[in-house]
Amino acid sequence: MADLDAAQLIDAYCAAWSDPDPGRRREILGKVWADGATYTDPNVHTVGLDDLLAHIGSVVARRPGAKVVRTSGVDVHHDLARFAWQVVQGDGTALPEGLDLAEFTGDGRIRRIVGFFGPLAKA
């Protein structure tokens, strides 16, 4: 997978987390999320599009106006990627940066996202 293609997939994924409209979220994710794909972070594990959309809906409801912004390049190898992101609240307050790992399908969709919140711990 080319870096540009991966960045476009990740940016669409982030846009879905930022869109207040459930129909648009479904449309955006439907183009990039593989059948049966999983999303896992410290608080939740989802399987499939509907499960992820339900989770995103609950997050959007708790943080109206918030946007998920990619804050790094997308580092890609072997259909895997990592990227940093940050939630910017509706009032402009930025939450701590997080890191996601993504796995892509052979046909260029997202198969799995594993998210971590906050900076890496110091050794």
Coordinates of N, CA and C in Angstrom, one line a residue:
M1 N 0.8 -1.2 0.0 CA 0.0 0.0 0.0 C 0.9 1.2 0.0
A2 N 0.6 2.2 -0.8 CA 1.3 3.4 -0.9 C 1.0 4.3 0.3
D3 N 2.0 5.1 0.7 CA 1.8 6.0 1.8 C 0.6 7.0 1.6
L4 N 0.5 7.5 0.4 CA -0.6 8.4 0.1 C -1.9 7.8 0.2
D5 N -2.1 6.5 -0.3 CA -3.3 5.8 -0.1 C -3.6 5.6 1.4
A6 N -2.6 5.2 2.1 CA -2.8 5.0 3.6 C -3.2 6.3 4.3
A7 N -2.6 7.4 3.9 CA -2.9 8.7 4.5 C -4.4 9.0 4.2
Q8 N -4.8 8.8 3.0 CA -6.2 9.1 2.6 C -7.2 8.2 3.4
L9 N -6.9 7.0 3.6 CA -7.7 6.1 4.4 C -7.8 6.6 5.8
I10 N -6.7 6.9 6.4 CA -6.6 7.4 7.8 C -7.4 8.7 7.9
D11 N -7.2 9.6 6.9 CA -7.9 10.9 7.0 C -9.4 10.7 6.9
A12 N -9.8 9.8 6.1 CA -11.3 9.5 6.0 C -11.8 8.9 7.3
Y13 N -11.0 8.0 7.9 CA -11.4 7.4 9.2 C -11.5 8.5 10.3
C14 N -10.5 9.4 10.3 CA -10.5 10.5 11.3 C -11.7 11.4 11.1
A15 N -12.0 11.7 9.8 CA -13.2 12.5 9.4 C -14.5 11.9 10.0
A16 N -14.6 10.6 9.9 CA -15.8 10.0 10.4 C -16.0 10.2 11.9
W17 N -14.9 10.2 12.7 CA -14.9 10.5 14.1 C -15.3 12.0 14.4
S18 N -15.1 12.8 13.4 CA -15.3 14.3 13.6 C -16.7 14.7 13.1
D19 N -17.4 13.9 12.3 CA -18.6 14.3 11.7 C -19.8 14.1 12.6
P20 N -20.6 15.2 12.9 CA -21.7 15.0 13.8 C -22.9 14.3 13.2
D21 N -22.9 14.1 11.9 CA -24.1 13.5 11.2 C -23.9 12.0 11.1
P22 N -24.8 11.2 11.7 CA -24.6 9.7 11.6 C -24.6 9.2 10.2
G23 N -25.4 9.8 9.3 CA -25.5 9.3 8.0 C -24.2 9.5 7.2
R24 N -23.6 10.7 7.4 CA -22.3 10.9 6.8 C -21.2 10.1 7.4
R25 N -21.2 9.8 8.7 CA -20.3 8.9 9.3 C -20.3 7.6 8.7
R26 N -21.6 7.0 8.5 CA -21.7 5.7 7.8 C -21.2 5.7 6.4
E27 N -21.5 6.8 5.7 CA -21.0 6.9 4.3 C -19.5 6.9 4.2
I28 N -18.9 7.7 5.1 CA -17.4 7.9 5.1 C -16.8 6.5 5.5
L29 N -17.2 5.9 6.6 CA -16.6 4.7 7.0 C -16.9 3.5 6.1
G30 N -18.1 3.5 5.5 CA -18.5 2.5 4.6 C -17.5 2.3 3.5
K31 N -16.8 3.4 3.1 CA -15.9 3.3 2.0 C -14.5 2.8 2.4
V32 N -14.2 2.9 3.7 CA -12.8 2.5 4.1 C -12.7 1.4 5.1
W33 N -13.8 1.0 5.7 CA -13.9 0.0 6.8 C -14.2 -1.3 6.2
A34 N -13.3 -2.3 6.3 CA -13.6 -3.7 5.8 C -14.6 -4.4 6.6
D35 N -15.3 -5.3 5.9 CA -16.3 -6.2 6.6 C -15.6 -6.9 7.8
G36 N -16.2 -6.8 8.9 CA -15.7 -7.5 10.1 C -14.5 -6.8 10.8
A37 N -14.1 -5.6 10.3 CA -13.0 -4.9 10.8 C -13.2 -4.6 12.3
T38 N -12.1 -4.5 13.1 CA -12.2 -4.3 14.5 C -11.5 -2.9 14.9
Y39 N -12.0 -2.4 15.9 CA -11.5 -1.2 16.6 C -11.3 -1.5 18.0
T40 N -10.1 -1.2 18.6 CA -9.8 -1.5 20.0 C -9.1 -0.3 20.6
D41 N -9.5 0.2 21.7 CA -8.8 1.1 22.5 C -8.8 0.7 23.9
P42 N -8.2 1.5 24.9 CA -8.3 1.0 26.3 C -9.6 0.8 26.9
N43 N -10.7 1.4 26.2 CA -12.0 1.4 26.8 C -13.0 0.5 26.1
V44 N -12.7 0.1 24.9 CA -13.7 -0.6 24.1 C -13.1 -1.5 23.0
H45 N -13.8 -2.5 22.6 CA -13.5 -3.3 21.4 C -14.7 -3.4 20.6
T46 N -14.7 -3.0 19.3 CA -15.8 -3.1 18.4 C -15.5 -4.1 17.3
V47 N -16.5 -4.7 16.7 CA -16.4 -5.6 15.6 C -17.4 -5.2 14.5
G48 N -17.0 -4.8 13.4 CA -17.9 -4.5 12.3 C -18.2 -3.0 12.3
L49 N -18.8 -2.6 11.1 CA -19.1 -1.2 10.9 C -20.2 -0.7 11.9
D50 N -21.3 -1.4 12.1 CA -22.4 -0.9 12.9 C -21.9 -0.8 14.4
D51 N -21.1 -1.7 14.9 CA -20.5 -1.6 16.2 C -19.7 -0.3 16.4
L52 N -18.8 -0.1 15.4 CA -17.9 1.1 15.5 C -18.7 2.4 15.4
L53 N -19.7 2.4 14.5 CA -20.6 3.6 14.4 C -21.3 3.9 15.6
A54 N -21.8 2.9 16.3 CA -22.5 3.1 17.6 C -21.5 3.7 18.6
H55 N -20.3 3.2 18.7 CA -19.3 3.7 19.6 C -19.0 5.2 19.3
I56 N -18.7 5.4 18.0 CA -18.4 6.8 17.6 C -19.5 7.7 17.9
G57 N -20.8 7.3 17.7 CA -22.0 8.1 18.1 C -22.0 8.4 19.5
S58 N -21.6 7.5 20.4 CA -21.7 7.8 21.8 C -20.5 8.8 22.2
V59 N -19.4 8.7 21.5 CA -18.3 9.6 21.8 C -18.7 11.0 21.3
V60 N -19.2 11.1 20.1 CA -19.6 12.4 19.5 C -20.7 13.1 20.4
A61 N -21.6 12.3 21.0 CA -22.6 12.8 21.9 C -22.0 13.4 23.1
R62 N -21.0 12.8 23.6 CA -20.3 13.3 24.9 C -19.4 14.5 24.6
R63 N -19.0 14.7 23.4 CA -18.0 15.7 23.0 C -18.5 16.5 21.8
P64 N -19.7 17.2 21.9 CA -20.2 17.9 20.7 C -19.2 18.9 20.2
G65 N -19.0 18.9 18.8 CA -18.1 19.9 18.2 C -16.6 19.5 18.2
A66 N -16.3 18.3 18.8 CA -14.9 17.9 18.8 C -14.5 17.3 17.5
K67 N -13.2 17.4 17.2 CA -12.7 16.9 15.9 C -11.5 16.0 16.3
V68 N -11.3 15.0 15.5 CA -10.1 14.1 15.6 C -9.2 14.6 14.5
V69 N -8.0 15.0 14.8 CA -7.0 15.6 13.9 C -5.8 14.7 13.9
R70 N -5.4 14.3 12.7 CA -4.1 13.5 12.5 C -3.0 14.5 12.7
T71 N -2.1 14.2 13.6 CA -1.0 15.1 14.0 C 0.4 14.6 13.5
S72 N 0.4 13.6 12.8 CA 1.7 13.1 12.3 C 1.5 12.6 10.9
G73 N 2.6 12.2 10.3 CA 2.5 11.5 9.0 C 2.0 10.1 9.3
V74 N 1.7 9.3 8.2 CA 1.3 8.0 8.3 C 2.5 7.1 7.9
D75 N 3.0 6.4 8.9 CA 4.2 5.5 8.7 C 3.7 4.1 8.3
V76 N 4.1 3.6 7.1 CA 3.5 2.4 6.6 C 4.6 1.4 6.2
H77 N 4.3 0.1 6.6 CA 5.0 -1.0 6.0 C 4.2 -2.3 6.1
H78 N 4.3 -3.2 5.2 CA 3.6 -4.5 5.2 C 2.1 -4.4 5.5
D79 N 1.4 -3.5 4.9 CA -0.1 -3.3 5.2 C -0.4 -2.9 6.6
L80 N 0.6 -2.3 7.3 CA 0.5 -1.8 8.7 C 0.8 -0.4 8.7
A81 N 0.2 0.4 9.6 CA 0.6 1.8 9.7 C 0.4 2.3 11.1
R82 N 1.1 3.4 11.4 CA 0.9 4.0 12.7 C 0.8 5.5 12.4
F83 N 0.1 6.2 13.3 CA -0.1 7.6 13.1 C -0.6 8.2 14.5
A84 N -0.2 9.5 14.7 CA -0.6 10.2 15.9 C -1.9 11.0 15.6
W85 N -2.7 11.2 16.6 CA -3.9 12.0 16.4 C -4.2 12.7 17.8
Q86 N -5.1 13.7 17.7 CA -5.4 14.4 18.9 C -6.9 14.9 18.7
V87 N -7.6 14.8 19.8 CA -9.0 15.3 19.8 C -8.9 16.8 20.2
V88 N -9.5 17.6 19.4 CA -9.7 19.1 19.7 C -11.1 19.3 20.0
Q89 N -11.4 19.7 21.2 CA -12.8 19.9 21.7 C -13.4 21.1 20.9
G90 N -14.7 21.2 21.0 CA -15.5 22.2 20.3 C -15.0 23.6 20.7
D91 N -14.5 23.8 21.9 CA -14.0 25.1 22.4 C -12.5 25.4 22.0
G92 N -11.9 24.4 21.3 CA -10.5 24.6 20.9 C -9.5 23.9 21.8
T93 N -9.9 23.4 22.9 CA -9.0 22.8 23.9 C -8.6 21.4 23.3
A94 N -7.3 21.2 23.3 CA -6.7 20.0 22.7 C -6.5 19.0 23.9
L95 N -6.9 17.7 23.7 CA -6.7 16.7 24.6 C -5.3 16.1 24.3
P96 N -4.7 15.3 25.2 CA -3.4 14.7 24.9 C -3.4 13.8 23.6
E97 N -2.3 13.8 22.9 CA -2.2 13.1 21.7 C -2.2 11.6 21.9
G98 N -2.8 10.9 21.0 CA -2.8 9.4 21.0 C -2.1 8.9 19.8
L99 N -2.0 7.5 19.8 CA -1.3 6.8 18.7 C -2.2 5.7 18.3
D100 N -2.4 5.5 17.0 CA -3.1 4.4 16.5 C -2.3 3.5 15.6
L101 N -2.5 2.2 15.6 CA -1.9 1.3 14.7 C -3.0 0.8 13.8
A102 N -2.8 0.7 12.5 CA -3.8 0.3 11.6 C -3.3 -0.9 10.8
E103 N -4.2 -1.8 10.4 CA -3.9 -2.8 9.5 C -4.8 -2.7 8.3
F104 N -4.3 -2.9 7.1 CA -5.1 -2.7 5.9 C -5.3 -4.1 5.2
T105 N -6.4 -4.2 4.5 CA -6.7 -5.3 3.7 C -5.9 -5.2 2.4
G106 N -5.8 -6.3 1.7 CA -5.1 -6.3 0.4 C -5.8 -5.4 -0.6
D107 N -7.1 -5.2 -0.5 CA -7.8 -4.3 -1.4 C -7.9 -2.8 -1.0
G108 N -7.1 -2.5 0.1 CA -7.0 -1.1 0.4 C -8.1 -0.5 1.4
R109 N -8.5 -1.3 2.3 CA -9.5 -0.9 3.3 C -8.8 -1.1 4.7
I110 N -9.4 -0.6 5.7 CA -9.0 -0.7 7.1 C -9.5 -2.0 7.6
R111 N -8.7 -2.9 8.1 CA -9.1 -4.2 8.7 C -9.1 -4.1 10.2
R112 N -8.2 -3.3 10.8 CA -8.1 -3.2 12.2 C -7.4 -1.9 12.6
I113 N -8.0 -1.3 13.7 CA -7.3 -0.1 14.4 C -7.2 -0.5 15.8
V114 N -6.0 -0.2 16.3 CA -5.7 -0.4 17.8 C -5.2 1.0 18.2
G115 N -5.9 1.6 19.2 CA -5.6 2.9 19.6 C -5.1 3.0 21.1
F116 N -4.2 3.9 21.3 CA -3.6 4.1 22.6 C -3.8 5.6 22.9
F117 N -4.1 5.9 24.2 CA -4.3 7.3 24.6 C -3.1 7.9 25.3
G118 N -2.8 9.1 25.0 CA -1.7 9.8 25.7 C -0.3 9.5 25.2
P119 N 0.7 10.1 25.7 CA 2.0 9.9 25.3 C 2.6 8.6 25.8
L120 N 3.6 8.1 25.1 CA 4.3 6.9 25.5 C 4.9 7.1 26.9
A121 N 4.9 6.1 27.7 CA 5.5 6.1 29.0 C 7.0 6.2 28.9
K122 N 7.7 6.9 29.7 CA 9.2 7.0 29.7 C 9.7 5.7 30.3
A123 N 10.8 5.2 29.8 CA 11.5 4.0 30.3 C 12.1 4.2 31.6

